[in-house]
Amino acid sequence: METPVDHQPVPQPFYKSLYFQVITAIVIGVLLGHFWPETGAAMKPLGDGFIKLIKMIIAPIIFCTVVVGIAVGKTGGLALLYFEIVSSIALVVGLVIINIVKPGAGMNVDVSQLDANSVAAYTKPGQMQGTVDFILHVIPNTVVDAFAKGEILQVLLFAVMFGFALHKFGGRGTLVFDFIEKFSHVLFVIVGYIMKVAPIGAFGAMAFTIGKYGVSSLLQLGQLMATFYATCLLFIFVVLGGIARFHGFSIWKFIKYIKEELLIVLGTSSSESVLPRMMAKLENLGARKSVVGLVVPTGYSFNLDGTSIYLTMAAVFIAQATNTPLDITHQITLLLTMAAVFIAQATNTPLDITHQITLLLVLLLTSKGAAGVTGSGFIVLAATLSAVGHVPVAGLALILGIDRFMSEARALTNLIGNGVATVVVAKWTNDLDTERMTRILNNETPDLADAPEAVLDKVEHHMPAAPAR
């Protein structure tokens, strides 16, 4: 007889919990970076090493979970619908708040005096020839190349094609299906090993950030940062909180459930660093593996709520700082062109309808490639401007100094948004065990929250029967 998964073990000492270890590491990292900045900056390899360990495992995990998800589920269309609706709300929220607060008003910045070279490192890697080239980039040269380079969109494309092909085989594909599913179990065990060094990674990343940029960089342009953080909180507790309440769960309890992951993201500024464990926790929460396997990896490219808020707010801030008036009706009309149009106006660069349409198409594509990598929001904006070639990018220098700190709020918002999206889509498709979710969120099964990888996959998944011939 199988032991029930919701038994009550002896509570582990507080100092052994990942939550305590990560928050302690972050505090020590901040202190080291502040009082001994050179030593703190030298801790960068610790953070980089942890993120590389996670990135090492992400591509195969995404492949396995997406293939299994497509083979046994049918949630992709609903997930994309949710992503587009909520991302659009995030854009509007950022646009409205930045126009109300106006943190850039009165700065009187002359864009011609800004150091364009300071953003060159961001614009050059992201430079593309056009929309067609971006689409072609999603197609890997070889399957091995996609996995070797860790290109998330390329891995997703191959996984989707493989999943649909496997689904078409029906029962005849059971052997391949079972191998991929069991292989994913092994990968999540590896994730459990990697997470044991998460406090070291969080310590190194935070010590480097404070040591290199200093606390003073938090104070400079502080009003923009405060406005952005407040807007992210507003979006999380009002928008996502309302969505969660409508679907039968508390956003606050959900945040408490993923507190360890949030702290790791806070230390590393990358939501990618917890992608595997987040998938484990959502499956543990009661969402079916097929839904988690599709929604979470896809959401890392298509459901970036924090990045959407950032793009509109950063762009309008630049316009305000350069004393360029922006009519609110005009802003709403050009909302989807987001940051690029606003910077163009801020630098008095005329945009005819052809440039605007080109800008829109490129931005719609590049924004979907901002998987949870540190600083990806800034790179997306820079890549878009570089791809179009008509809009000067010097205005980005205004926010370059504080972007590293703003990326933390982006990553946290993205992570929470993707978690909520997974639960919601699972409920839409009747793939959510609501009783289990309620028990876990009410702390009736605390052991499951501490070690989700240890209790995964209690229910075996099976390929659908082969179609009749």
Tab-separated table of C-alpha atoms in Angstrom:
chain	number	residue	atom	x	y	z
A	1	MET	CA	0.000	0.000	0.000
A	2	GLU	CA	1.338	3.402	-0.963
A	3	THR	CA	2.092	5.787	1.855
A	4	PRO	CA	-0.126	8.902	1.756
A	5	VAL	CA	1.731	11.926	0.426
A	6	ASP	CA	0.271	14.337	2.995
A	7	HIS	CA	1.729	12.778	6.161
A	8	GLN	CA	3.199	15.027	8.861
A	9	PRO	CA	6.953	14.489	9.424
A	10	VAL	CA	9.058	15.843	12.235
A	11	PRO	CA	9.770	19.507	11.338
A	12	GLN	CA	13.356	20.120	10.280
A	13	PRO	CA	15.478	22.719	12.100
A	14	PHE	CA	14.908	26.226	10.721
A	15	TYR	CA	18.549	26.614	9.726
A	16	LYS	CA	18.220	23.700	7.294
A	17	SER	CA	15.394	25.281	5.309
A	18	LEU	CA	16.256	26.752	1.920
A	19	TYR	CA	14.297	29.893	2.829
A	20	PHE	CA	16.514	30.663	5.833
A	21	GLN	CA	19.732	29.803	4.035
A	22	VAL	CA	18.991	31.994	1.011
A	23	ILE	CA	17.835	35.037	2.975
A	24	THR	CA	20.901	34.756	5.228
A	25	ALA	CA	23.151	34.534	2.181
A	26	ILE	CA	21.543	37.623	0.634
A	27	VAL	CA	22.025	39.664	3.817
A	28	ILE	CA	25.672	38.617	4.092
A	29	GLY	CA	26.173	39.427	0.412
A	30	VAL	CA	24.722	42.926	0.841
A	31	LEU	CA	26.941	43.614	3.863
A	32	LEU	CA	30.065	42.329	2.128
A	33	GLY	CA	29.369	44.333	-1.031
A	34	HIS	CA	28.699	47.514	0.948
A	35	PHE	CA	31.617	47.470	3.386
A	36	TRP	CA	34.186	45.663	1.205
A	37	PRO	CA	33.108	46.486	-2.359
A	38	GLU	CA	36.196	45.077	-4.089
A	39	THR	CA	35.831	41.760	-2.304
A	40	GLY	CA	32.101	41.763	-3.011
A	41	ALA	CA	32.633	42.386	-6.716
A	42	ALA	CA	35.066	39.460	-6.761
A	43	MET	CA	32.231	37.137	-5.687
A	44	LYS	CA	30.679	37.324	-9.156
A	45	PRO	CA	31.840	33.820	-10.201
A	46	LEU	CA	29.738	32.279	-7.420
A	47	GLY	CA	26.530	33.752	-8.818
A	48	ASP	CA	27.538	33.050	-12.404
A	49	GLY	CA	28.405	29.462	-11.552
A	50	PHE	CA	25.020	28.797	-9.960
A	51	ILE	CA	23.128	30.248	-12.923
A	52	LYS	CA	25.262	28.179	-15.312
A	53	LEU	CA	24.379	25.035	-13.356
A	54	ILE	CA	20.691	25.846	-13.733
A	55	LYS	CA	21.020	26.756	-17.421
A	56	MET	CA	22.822	23.449	-17.959
A	57	ILE	CA	19.649	21.576	-17.042
A	58	ILE	CA	16.962	23.907	-18.422
A	59	ALA	CA	17.017	22.871	-22.094
A	60	PRO	CA	16.540	19.121	-21.476
A	61	ILE	CA	13.898	19.780	-18.805
A	62	ILE	CA	11.925	22.041	-21.135
A	63	PHE	CA	12.165	19.479	-23.916
A	64	CYS	CA	10.947	16.610	-21.726
A	65	THR	CA	8.112	18.503	-20.056
A	66	VAL	CA	6.834	20.122	-23.253
A	67	VAL	CA	6.885	16.797	-25.119
A	68	VAL	CA	5.021	15.035	-22.308
A	69	GLY	CA	2.605	17.941	-22.021
A	70	ILE	CA	1.696	17.935	-25.705
A	71	ALA	CA	1.487	14.143	-25.831
A	72	VAL	CA	-1.162	13.969	-23.092
A	73	GLY	CA	-2.691	17.458	-23.027
A	74	LYS	CA	-4.295	20.224	-25.059
A	75	THR	CA	-3.719	23.472	-23.186
A	76	GLY	CA	-1.509	25.499	-25.550
A	77	GLY	CA	-4.230	27.687	-27.069
A	78	LEU	CA	-5.752	28.647	-23.721
A	79	ALA	CA	-2.310	29.416	-22.314
A	80	LEU	CA	-1.455	31.784	-25.180
A	81	LEU	CA	-4.831	33.503	-24.804
A	82	TYR	CA	-4.169	34.086	-21.111
A	83	PHE	CA	-0.629	35.335	-21.797
A	84	GLU	CA	-1.754	37.938	-24.320
A	85	ILE	CA	-4.589	39.258	-22.136
A	86	VAL	CA	-2.561	39.593	-18.940
A	87	SER	CA	0.543	40.962	-20.701
A	88	SER	CA	-1.619	43.648	-22.312
A	89	ILE	CA	-3.007	44.568	-18.884
A	90	ALA	CA	0.571	44.859	-17.598
A	91	LEU	CA	1.443	47.258	-20.427
A	92	VAL	CA	-1.559	49.446	-19.652
A	93	VAL	CA	-0.859	49.465	-15.901
A	94	GLY	CA	2.728	50.594	-16.467
A	95	LEU	CA	1.638	53.283	-18.915
A	96	VAL	CA	-1.047	54.691	-16.611
A	97	ILE	CA	1.122	54.797	-13.474
A	98	ILE	CA	4.125	56.419	-15.169
A	99	ASN	CA	1.856	59.168	-16.522
A	100	ILE	CA	0.335	59.802	-13.105
A	101	VAL	CA	3.578	59.907	-11.103
A	102	LYS	CA	5.816	61.475	-13.803
A	103	PRO	CA	9.172	60.566	-12.173
A	104	GLY	CA	11.142	61.960	-15.129
A	105	ALA	CA	9.548	65.411	-15.056
A	106	GLY	CA	11.979	68.222	-14.282
A	107	MET	CA	15.183	66.343	-15.083
A	108	ASN	CA	15.739	68.431	-18.259
A	109	VAL	CA	18.123	65.942	-19.860
A	110	ASP	CA	19.686	66.696	-23.236
A	111	VAL	CA	19.895	63.378	-25.085
A	112	SER	CA	22.751	64.672	-27.238
A	113	GLN	CA	24.873	64.918	-24.089
A	114	LEU	CA	24.308	61.300	-23.057
A	115	ASP	CA	27.024	58.689	-23.477
A	116	ALA	CA	25.833	56.471	-26.314
A	117	ASN	CA	28.856	54.213	-25.812
A	118	SER	CA	27.503	53.128	-22.425
A	119	VAL	CA	24.697	51.197	-24.089
A	120	ALA	CA	26.772	49.819	-26.951
A	121	ALA	CA	27.369	46.543	-25.142
A	122	TYR	CA	23.623	45.972	-25.045
A	123	THR	CA	22.734	47.100	-28.517
A	124	LYS	CA	25.435	45.204	-30.371
A	125	PRO	CA	24.551	41.692	-29.137
A	126	GLY	CA	20.885	42.352	-29.730
A	127	GLN	CA	21.288	43.877	-33.173
A	128	MET	CA	19.232	42.148	-35.857
A	129	GLN	CA	18.653	42.884	-39.514
A	130	GLY	CA	14.890	42.681	-39.306
A	131	THR	CA	11.799	40.698	-38.451
A	132	VAL	CA	12.524	37.899	-40.922
A	133	ASP	CA	15.977	37.355	-39.421
A	134	PHE	CA	14.483	37.119	-35.960
A	135	ILE	CA	11.990	34.476	-37.104
A	136	LEU	CA	14.780	32.528	-38.788
A	137	HIS	CA	16.771	32.690	-35.550
A	138	VAL	CA	14.002	30.731	-33.811
A	139	ILE	CA	14.740	27.842	-36.197
A	140	PRO	CA	17.938	26.071	-35.051
A	141	ASN	CA	20.682	25.114	-37.470
A	142	THR	CA	20.604	21.645	-35.947
A	143	VAL	CA	18.755	20.090	-33.023
A	144	VAL	CA	22.029	19.630	-31.169
A	145	ASP	CA	22.913	23.300	-31.726
A	146	ALA	CA	19.709	24.450	-29.989
A	147	PHE	CA	20.496	22.386	-26.883
A	148	ALA	CA	24.201	23.214	-26.904
A	149	LYS	CA	23.576	26.973	-26.959
A	150	GLY	CA	20.598	26.835	-24.604
A	151	GLU	CA	18.358	28.768	-27.007
A	152	ILE	CA	14.994	28.459	-25.245
A	153	LEU	CA	12.798	29.377	-28.216
A	154	GLN	CA	14.665	26.949	-30.466
A	155	VAL	CA	14.319	24.140	-27.926
A	156	LEU	CA	10.623	24.984	-27.559
A	157	LEU	CA	10.106	24.803	-31.317
A	158	PHE	CA	11.716	21.374	-31.573
A	159	ALA	CA	9.917	20.110	-28.454
A	160	VAL	CA	6.528	21.211	-29.807
A	161	MET	CA	7.158	19.494	-33.146
A	162	PHE	CA	8.416	16.347	-31.413
A	163	GLY	CA	5.457	16.326	-29.021
A	164	PHE	CA	2.878	16.569	-31.799
A	165	ALA	CA	4.663	13.854	-33.775
A	166	LEU	CA	4.709	11.585	-30.719
A	167	HIS	CA	1.042	12.315	-30.038
A	168	LYS	CA	0.167	11.242	-33.579
A	169	PHE	CA	1.768	7.843	-32.947
A	170	GLY	CA	-0.659	7.214	-30.087
A	171	GLY	CA	-0.052	3.949	-28.241
A	172	ARG	CA	2.785	3.012	-30.583
A	173	GLY	CA	4.848	5.816	-29.077
A	174	THR	CA	4.510	4.566	-25.496
A	175	LEU	CA	8.114	3.349	-25.278
A	176	VAL	CA	9.529	6.734	-26.328
A	177	PHE	CA	7.024	8.564	-24.134
A	178	ASP	CA	7.896	6.514	-21.040
A	179	PHE	CA	11.622	7.029	-21.611
A	180	ILE	CA	11.240	10.826	-21.888
A	181	GLU	CA	9.023	10.984	-18.806
A	182	LYS	CA	11.392	8.896	-16.679
A	183	PHE	CA	14.337	10.906	-17.964
A	184	SER	CA	12.598	14.063	-16.726
A	185	HIS	CA	12.423	12.473	-13.247
A	186	VAL	CA	16.195	12.042	-13.269
A	187	LEU	CA	16.636	15.669	-14.325
A	188	PHE	CA	14.551	16.888	-11.390
A	189	VAL	CA	16.709	14.869	-8.995
A	190	ILE	CA	19.692	16.748	-10.434
A	191	VAL	CA	17.787	19.984	-9.817
A	192	GLY	CA	17.474	18.987	-6.169
A	193	TYR	CA	21.256	18.647	-5.963
A	194	ILE	CA	21.826	22.009	-7.639
A	195	MET	CA	19.406	23.803	-5.317
A	196	LYS	CA	21.557	22.845	-2.347
A	197	VAL	CA	24.111	25.420	-3.523
A	198	ALA	CA	21.473	28.106	-4.215
A	199	PRO	CA	22.462	30.115	-1.093
A	200	ILE	CA	26.047	30.305	-2.368
A	201	GLY	CA	24.827	31.561	-5.743
A	202	ALA	CA	22.526	34.151	-4.165
A	203	PHE	CA	25.363	35.357	-1.915
A	204	GLY	CA	27.778	35.769	-4.815
A	205	ALA	CA	25.292	37.557	-7.064
A	206	MET	CA	24.164	40.004	-4.373
A	207	ALA	CA	27.700	40.731	-3.143
A	208	PHE	CA	28.770	41.499	-6.719
A	209	THR	CA	25.770	43.755	-7.389
A	210	ILE	CA	26.252	45.894	-4.283
A	211	GLY	CA	30.050	45.819	-4.546
A	212	LYS	CA	30.138	46.997	-8.155
A	213	TYR	CA	27.207	49.407	-8.301
A	214	GLY	CA	27.069	50.494	-4.658
A	215	VAL	CA	24.141	51.594	-2.551
A	216	SER	CA	24.431	55.052	-4.120
A	217	SER	CA	23.194	53.652	-7.412
A	218	LEU	CA	20.014	52.696	-5.601
A	219	LEU	CA	19.483	56.320	-4.566
A	220	GLN	CA	20.197	57.861	-7.969
A	221	LEU	CA	17.022	57.972	-10.041
A	222	GLY	CA	15.321	56.567	-6.948
A	223	GLN	CA	11.900	57.943	-7.820
A	224	LEU	CA	11.749	55.878	-10.991
A	225	MET	CA	12.798	52.767	-9.095
A	226	ALA	CA	10.262	53.387	-6.337
A	227	THR	CA	7.515	53.950	-8.897
A	228	PHE	CA	8.431	50.778	-10.757
A	229	TYR	CA	8.560	48.627	-7.625
A	230	ALA	CA	5.248	50.057	-6.409
A	231	THR	CA	3.656	49.383	-9.799
A	232	CYS	CA	4.858	45.779	-9.754
A	233	LEU	CA	3.374	45.321	-6.273
A	234	LEU	CA	0.124	46.882	-7.463
A	235	PHE	CA	0.010	44.534	-10.424
A	236	ILE	CA	0.772	41.463	-8.299
A	237	PHE	CA	-1.740	42.085	-5.524
A	238	VAL	CA	-4.508	43.788	-7.496
A	239	VAL	CA	-4.396	42.277	-10.999
A	240	LEU	CA	-2.883	38.862	-10.298
A	241	GLY	CA	-4.535	38.813	-6.881
A	242	GLY	CA	-7.923	39.417	-8.471
A	243	ILE	CA	-7.319	36.680	-11.035
A	244	ALA	CA	-6.256	34.288	-8.272
A	245	ARG	CA	-9.268	35.097	-6.093
A	246	PHE	CA	-11.627	34.590	-9.029
A	247	HIS	CA	-10.130	31.133	-9.549
A	248	GLY	CA	-10.352	30.091	-5.917
A	249	PHE	CA	-6.968	30.722	-4.305
A	250	SER	CA	-5.159	33.468	-2.407
A	251	ILE	CA	-2.268	35.283	-4.072
A	252	TRP	CA	-0.692	35.864	-0.653
A	253	LYS	CA	-0.773	32.167	0.232
A	254	PHE	CA	0.611	31.340	-3.200
A	255	ILE	CA	3.506	33.773	-2.685
A	256	LYS	CA	4.237	32.177	0.696
A	257	TYR	CA	4.286	28.770	-0.990
A	258	ILE	CA	6.982	29.870	-3.472
A	259	LYS	CA	8.940	32.044	-1.013
A	260	GLU	CA	12.184	30.089	-1.461
A	261	GLU	CA	12.061	30.568	-5.222
A	262	LEU	CA	11.326	34.280	-4.829
A	263	LEU	CA	14.345	34.732	-2.585
A	264	ILE	CA	16.625	32.950	-5.050
A	265	VAL	CA	15.313	35.214	-7.822
A	266	LEU	CA	15.871	38.243	-5.578
A	267	GLY	CA	19.494	37.234	-5.140
A	268	THR	CA	20.203	36.336	-8.768
A	269	SER	CA	17.785	38.744	-10.552
A	270	SER	CA	16.938	35.878	-12.895
A	271	SER	CA	13.647	33.996	-12.873
A	272	GLU	CA	15.399	31.394	-15.024
A	273	SER	CA	17.385	30.298	-11.961
A	274	VAL	CA	14.304	28.644	-10.417
A	275	LEU	CA	12.494	27.379	-13.518
A	276	PRO	CA	13.002	23.651	-12.809
A	277	ARG	CA	12.051	23.884	-9.128
A	278	MET	CA	9.084	26.121	-9.940
A	279	MET	CA	7.776	23.455	-12.289
A	280	ALA	CA	8.185	20.877	-9.525
A	281	LYS	CA	6.283	23.011	-7.038
A	282	LEU	CA	3.391	23.713	-9.391
A	283	GLU	CA	2.981	20.038	-10.175
A	284	ASN	CA	3.191	19.332	-6.455
A	285	LEU	CA	0.522	21.981	-5.864
A	286	GLY	CA	-1.982	19.974	-7.875
A	287	ALA	CA	-1.547	21.087	-11.492
A	288	ARG	CA	-1.265	18.196	-13.919
A	289	LYS	CA	2.175	17.545	-15.369
A	290	SER	CA	0.927	18.097	-18.917
A	291	VAL	CA	-0.221	21.631	-18.050
A	292	VAL	CA	2.905	22.542	-16.107
A	293	GLY	CA	5.101	21.184	-18.881
A	294	LEU	CA	3.463	23.461	-21.447
A	295	VAL	CA	2.536	26.628	-19.566
A	296	VAL	CA	5.673	27.299	-17.518
A	297	PRO	CA	8.351	27.005	-20.251
A	298	THR	CA	6.139	28.853	-22.740
A	299	GLY	CA	5.376	31.542	-20.174
A	300	TYR	CA	9.076	32.290	-19.787
A	301	SER	CA	8.990	33.716	-23.311
A	302	PHE	CA	5.370	34.816	-23.761
A	303	ASN	CA	4.161	35.850	-20.289
A	304	LEU	CA	6.639	38.423	-18.994
A	305	ASP	CA	4.382	40.726	-16.982
A	306	GLY	CA	7.205	42.475	-15.127
A	307	THR	CA	9.111	43.098	-18.346
A	308	SER	CA	5.992	44.535	-19.998
A	309	ILE	CA	5.534	47.000	-17.137
A	310	TYR	CA	9.207	47.935	-17.329
A	311	LEU	CA	9.207	48.611	-21.079
A	312	THR	CA	6.405	51.166	-20.955
A	313	MET	CA	7.571	52.850	-17.753
A	314	ALA	CA	11.229	53.121	-18.799
A	315	ALA	CA	10.344	54.579	-22.177
A	316	VAL	CA	7.906	57.198	-20.904
A	317	PHE	CA	10.402	58.124	-18.182
A	318	ILE	CA	12.973	58.929	-20.874
A	319	ALA	CA	10.417	61.092	-22.671
A	320	GLN	CA	9.598	62.939	-19.446
A	321	ALA	CA	13.260	63.438	-18.589
A	322	THR	CA	13.907	65.020	-21.990
A	323	ASN	CA	10.907	67.384	-21.700
A	324	THR	CA	9.092	65.810	-24.627
A	325	PRO	CA	5.308	66.128	-24.182
A	326	LEU	CA	3.350	62.943	-24.866
A	327	ASP	CA	-0.399	63.222	-25.336
A	328	ILE	CA	-2.097	60.397	-23.424
A	329	THR	CA	-4.407	59.581	-26.346
A	330	HIS	CA	-1.408	59.274	-28.612
A	331	GLN	CA	0.293	57.014	-26.060
A	332	ILE	CA	-2.668	54.670	-25.878
A	333	THR	CA	-2.964	54.554	-29.660
A	334	LEU	CA	0.683	53.546	-29.934
A	335	LEU	CA	0.693	51.345	-26.815
A	336	LEU	CA	1.888	48.208	-28.577
A	337	THR	CA	4.909	50.014	-29.960
A	338	MET	CA	5.740	50.693	-26.324
A	339	ALA	CA	9.176	51.911	-25.440
A	340	ALA	CA	10.579	52.450	-28.916
A	341	VAL	CA	7.960	55.000	-29.977
A	342	PHE	CA	8.349	56.943	-26.748
A	343	ILE	CA	12.130	57.185	-27.051
A	344	ALA	CA	11.721	58.286	-30.653
A	345	GLN	CA	9.469	61.122	-29.501
A	346	ALA	CA	11.819	61.973	-26.649
A	347	THR	CA	14.662	62.496	-29.100
A	348	ASN	CA	12.515	64.372	-31.638
A	349	THR	CA	12.863	61.585	-34.204
A	350	PRO	CA	9.918	61.540	-36.650
A	351	LEU	CA	8.203	58.191	-37.166
A	352	ASP	CA	6.006	57.721	-40.200
A	353	ILE	CA	3.442	54.921	-40.354
A	354	THR	CA	5.905	52.545	-42.041
A	355	HIS	CA	8.449	52.936	-39.258
A	356	GLN	CA	5.740	52.498	-36.630
A	357	ILE	CA	4.461	49.258	-38.175
A	358	THR	CA	7.998	47.919	-38.525
A	359	LEU	CA	8.695	48.885	-34.935
A	360	LEU	CA	5.530	47.165	-33.746
A	361	LEU	CA	6.276	43.891	-35.516
A	362	VAL	CA	9.869	43.723	-34.316
A	363	LEU	CA	8.951	44.580	-30.722
A	364	LEU	CA	6.161	42.026	-30.634
A	365	LEU	CA	8.705	39.379	-31.623
A	366	THR	CA	11.722	40.476	-29.598
A	367	SER	CA	9.679	40.879	-26.414
A	368	LYS	CA	8.772	37.197	-26.669
A	369	GLY	CA	12.420	36.216	-26.619
A	370	ALA	CA	13.151	37.726	-23.204
A	371	ALA	CA	13.298	34.428	-21.338
A	372	GLY	CA	14.168	34.842	-17.676
A	373	VAL	CA	17.751	35.959	-18.080
A	374	THR	CA	19.240	38.703	-15.934
A	375	GLY	CA	18.836	42.078	-17.660
A	376	SER	CA	16.852	40.641	-20.564
A	377	GLY	CA	14.269	43.441	-20.402
A	378	PHE	CA	16.918	46.063	-21.133
A	379	ILE	CA	18.404	43.910	-23.882
A	380	VAL	CA	14.967	43.467	-25.483
A	381	LEU	CA	14.481	47.220	-25.669
A	382	ALA	CA	17.994	47.756	-27.025
A	383	ALA	CA	17.624	44.935	-29.544
A	384	THR	CA	14.366	46.382	-30.832
A	385	LEU	CA	15.827	49.834	-31.377
A	386	SER	CA	18.905	48.361	-33.049
A	387	ALA	CA	16.816	46.142	-35.311
A	388	VAL	CA	14.758	49.057	-36.611
A	389	GLY	CA	17.794	51.306	-36.962
A	390	HIS	CA	15.731	54.505	-37.197
A	391	VAL	CA	15.499	55.363	-33.484
A	392	PRO	CA	18.613	56.479	-31.557
A	393	VAL	CA	19.407	54.367	-28.510
A	394	ALA	CA	21.330	56.982	-26.512
A	395	GLY	CA	18.262	57.634	-24.346
A	396	LEU	CA	18.742	54.215	-22.785
A	397	ALA	CA	21.807	55.563	-20.972
A	398	LEU	CA	19.452	57.336	-18.571
A	399	ILE	CA	18.340	54.086	-16.971
A	400	LEU	CA	21.399	51.906	-17.556
A	401	GLY	CA	22.840	52.593	-14.105
A	402	ILE	CA	19.776	51.358	-12.217
A	403	ASP	CA	18.570	48.677	-14.598
A	404	ARG	CA	20.384	45.957	-12.640
A	405	PHE	CA	18.262	46.747	-9.578
A	406	MET	CA	15.040	47.117	-11.543
A	407	SER	CA	15.628	43.683	-13.054
A	408	GLU	CA	14.935	42.153	-9.633
A	409	ALA	CA	11.364	43.466	-9.608
A	410	ARG	CA	10.930	42.368	-13.223
A	411	ALA	CA	12.071	38.838	-12.446
A	412	LEU	CA	9.919	38.521	-9.316
A	413	THR	CA	6.817	39.753	-11.136
A	414	ASN	CA	7.496	37.450	-14.081
A	415	LEU	CA	7.866	34.454	-11.770
A	416	ILE	CA	4.661	35.097	-9.826
A	417	GLY	CA	2.784	35.829	-13.052
A	418	ASN	CA	3.837	32.530	-14.611
A	419	GLY	CA	2.916	30.630	-11.464
A	420	VAL	CA	-0.567	32.135	-11.386
A	421	ALA	CA	-0.966	31.504	-15.120
A	422	THR	CA	-0.207	27.809	-14.671
A	423	VAL	CA	-2.774	27.369	-11.900
A	424	VAL	CA	-5.422	29.303	-13.846
A	425	VAL	CA	-4.920	27.387	-17.099
A	426	ALA	CA	-4.922	24.096	-15.179
A	427	LYS	CA	-8.273	25.030	-13.679
A	428	TRP	CA	-9.667	26.048	-17.085
A	429	THR	CA	-8.827	22.603	-18.458
A	430	ASN	CA	-9.968	20.673	-15.345
A	431	ASP	CA	-6.377	19.605	-14.724
A	432	LEU	CA	-6.100	21.054	-11.199
A	433	ASP	CA	-6.610	19.138	-7.956
A	434	THR	CA	-8.229	21.991	-6.040
A	435	GLU	CA	-8.494	20.045	-2.783
A	436	ARG	CA	-4.795	19.285	-2.840
A	437	MET	CA	-3.993	22.926	-3.680
A	438	THR	CA	-6.117	24.132	-0.761
A	439	ARG	CA	-4.414	21.747	1.684
A	440	ILE	CA	-0.939	22.785	0.583
A	441	LEU	CA	-1.628	26.539	0.520
A	442	ASN	CA	-3.174	26.252	4.000
A	443	ASN	CA	0.076	24.684	5.266
A	444	GLU	CA	-1.611	21.364	6.011
A	445	THR	CA	1.218	19.545	4.194
A	446	PRO	CA	4.371	21.631	4.864
A	447	ASP	CA	6.731	18.796	3.925
A	448	LEU	CA	5.622	18.999	0.311
A	449	ALA	CA	6.489	22.668	0.077
A	450	ASP	CA	10.010	22.134	1.426
A	451	ALA	CA	11.012	19.346	-0.970
A	452	PRO	CA	8.702	19.221	-3.980
A	453	GLU	CA	11.104	17.158	-6.067
A	454	ALA	CA	10.771	14.259	-3.612
A	455	VAL	CA	7.027	13.840	-4.053
A	456	LEU	CA	6.558	14.365	-7.773
A	457	ASP	CA	4.909	12.031	-10.229
A	458	LYS	CA	2.818	9.934	-7.860
A	459	VAL	CA	0.387	9.541	-10.747
A	460	GLU	CA	1.741	7.907	-13.867
A	461	HIS	CA	0.922	9.499	-17.220
A	462	HIS	CA	0.055	7.397	-20.219
A	463	MET	CA	0.022	7.935	-23.931
A	464	PRO	CA	-3.427	8.045	-25.509
A	465	ALA	CA	-4.437	4.975	-27.443
A	466	ALA	CA	-3.390	4.735	-31.045
A	467	PRO	CA	-5.957	6.166	-33.471
A	468	ALA	CA	-8.190	3.711	-35.266
A	469	ARG	CA	-7.077	2.731	-38.720
